Coordinates of C-alpha atoms in Angstrom, one line a residue:
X568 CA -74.0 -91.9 55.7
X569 CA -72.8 -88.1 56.2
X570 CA -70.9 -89.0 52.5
X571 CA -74.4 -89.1 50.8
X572 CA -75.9 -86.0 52.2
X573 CA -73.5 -84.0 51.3
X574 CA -73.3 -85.2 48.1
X575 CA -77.0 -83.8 47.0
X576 CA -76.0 -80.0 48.4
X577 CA -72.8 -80.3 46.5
X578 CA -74.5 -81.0 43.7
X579 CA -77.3 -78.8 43.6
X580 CA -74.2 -75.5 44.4
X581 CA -72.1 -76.8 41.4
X582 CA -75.4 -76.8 38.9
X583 CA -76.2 -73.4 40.2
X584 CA -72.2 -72.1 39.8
X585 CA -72.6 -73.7 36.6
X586 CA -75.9 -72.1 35.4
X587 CA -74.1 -68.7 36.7
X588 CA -71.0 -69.0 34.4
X589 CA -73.9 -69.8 31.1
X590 CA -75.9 -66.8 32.1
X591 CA -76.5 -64.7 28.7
X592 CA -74.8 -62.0 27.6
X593 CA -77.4 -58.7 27.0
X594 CA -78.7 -57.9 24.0
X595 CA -76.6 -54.8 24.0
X596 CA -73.0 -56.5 23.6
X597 CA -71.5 -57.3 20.8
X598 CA -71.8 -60.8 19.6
X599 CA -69.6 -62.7 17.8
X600 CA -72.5 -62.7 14.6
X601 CA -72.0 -58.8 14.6
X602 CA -68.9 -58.2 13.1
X603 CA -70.6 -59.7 9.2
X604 CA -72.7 -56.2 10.2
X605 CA -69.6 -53.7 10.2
X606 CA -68.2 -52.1 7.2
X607 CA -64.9 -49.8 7.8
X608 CA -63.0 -47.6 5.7
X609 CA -60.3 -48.7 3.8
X610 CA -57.0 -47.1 1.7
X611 CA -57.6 -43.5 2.2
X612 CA -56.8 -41.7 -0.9
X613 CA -57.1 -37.6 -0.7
X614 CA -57.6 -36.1 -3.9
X615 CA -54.6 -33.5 -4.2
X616 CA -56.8 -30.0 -4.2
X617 CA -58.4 -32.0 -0.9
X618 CA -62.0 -31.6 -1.5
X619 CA -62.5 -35.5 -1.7
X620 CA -61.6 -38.8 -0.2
X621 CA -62.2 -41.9 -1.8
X622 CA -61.8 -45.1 0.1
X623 CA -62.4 -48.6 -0.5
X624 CA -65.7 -49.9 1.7
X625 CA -64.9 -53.0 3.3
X626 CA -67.3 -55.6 4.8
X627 CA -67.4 -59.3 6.0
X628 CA -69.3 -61.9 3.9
X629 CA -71.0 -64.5 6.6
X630 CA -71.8 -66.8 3.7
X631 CA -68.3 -67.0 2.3
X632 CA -66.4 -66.0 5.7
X633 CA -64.4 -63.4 4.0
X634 CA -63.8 -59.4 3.3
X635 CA -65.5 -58.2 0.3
X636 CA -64.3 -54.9 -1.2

């Protein structure tokens, strides 16, 4: 009889460890979504006087799953 006391309290602790390890992640972090929102600089090209820099814009395409140029 002890056996199926127990059982219930060990229960209800693992749901609640278990809803601990789910909680959610603030708003603030980055998701996985958020890298099709950066776009880096790319092949750096200095003009030779230096007054300009050209570079390729790169960016991820979440409909296509890949770098667009």
């Amino acid at each position: 009889m002890r056996r199926l006391k127990a059982f219930p309290i060990g229960f209800v602790l693992l749901a609640v460890s278990f809803g601990m390890s789910n909680a959610k992640v603030p708003d603030d972090h980055l998701q996985p979504i958020d890298v099709f929102n950066i776009e880096y600089a790319d092949d750096p090209q200095i003009a030779p006087n230096g007054s300009r820099i050209a570079y390729v814009r790169k960016t991820n395409d979440i409909m296509t799953d890949k770098t667009r140029s």
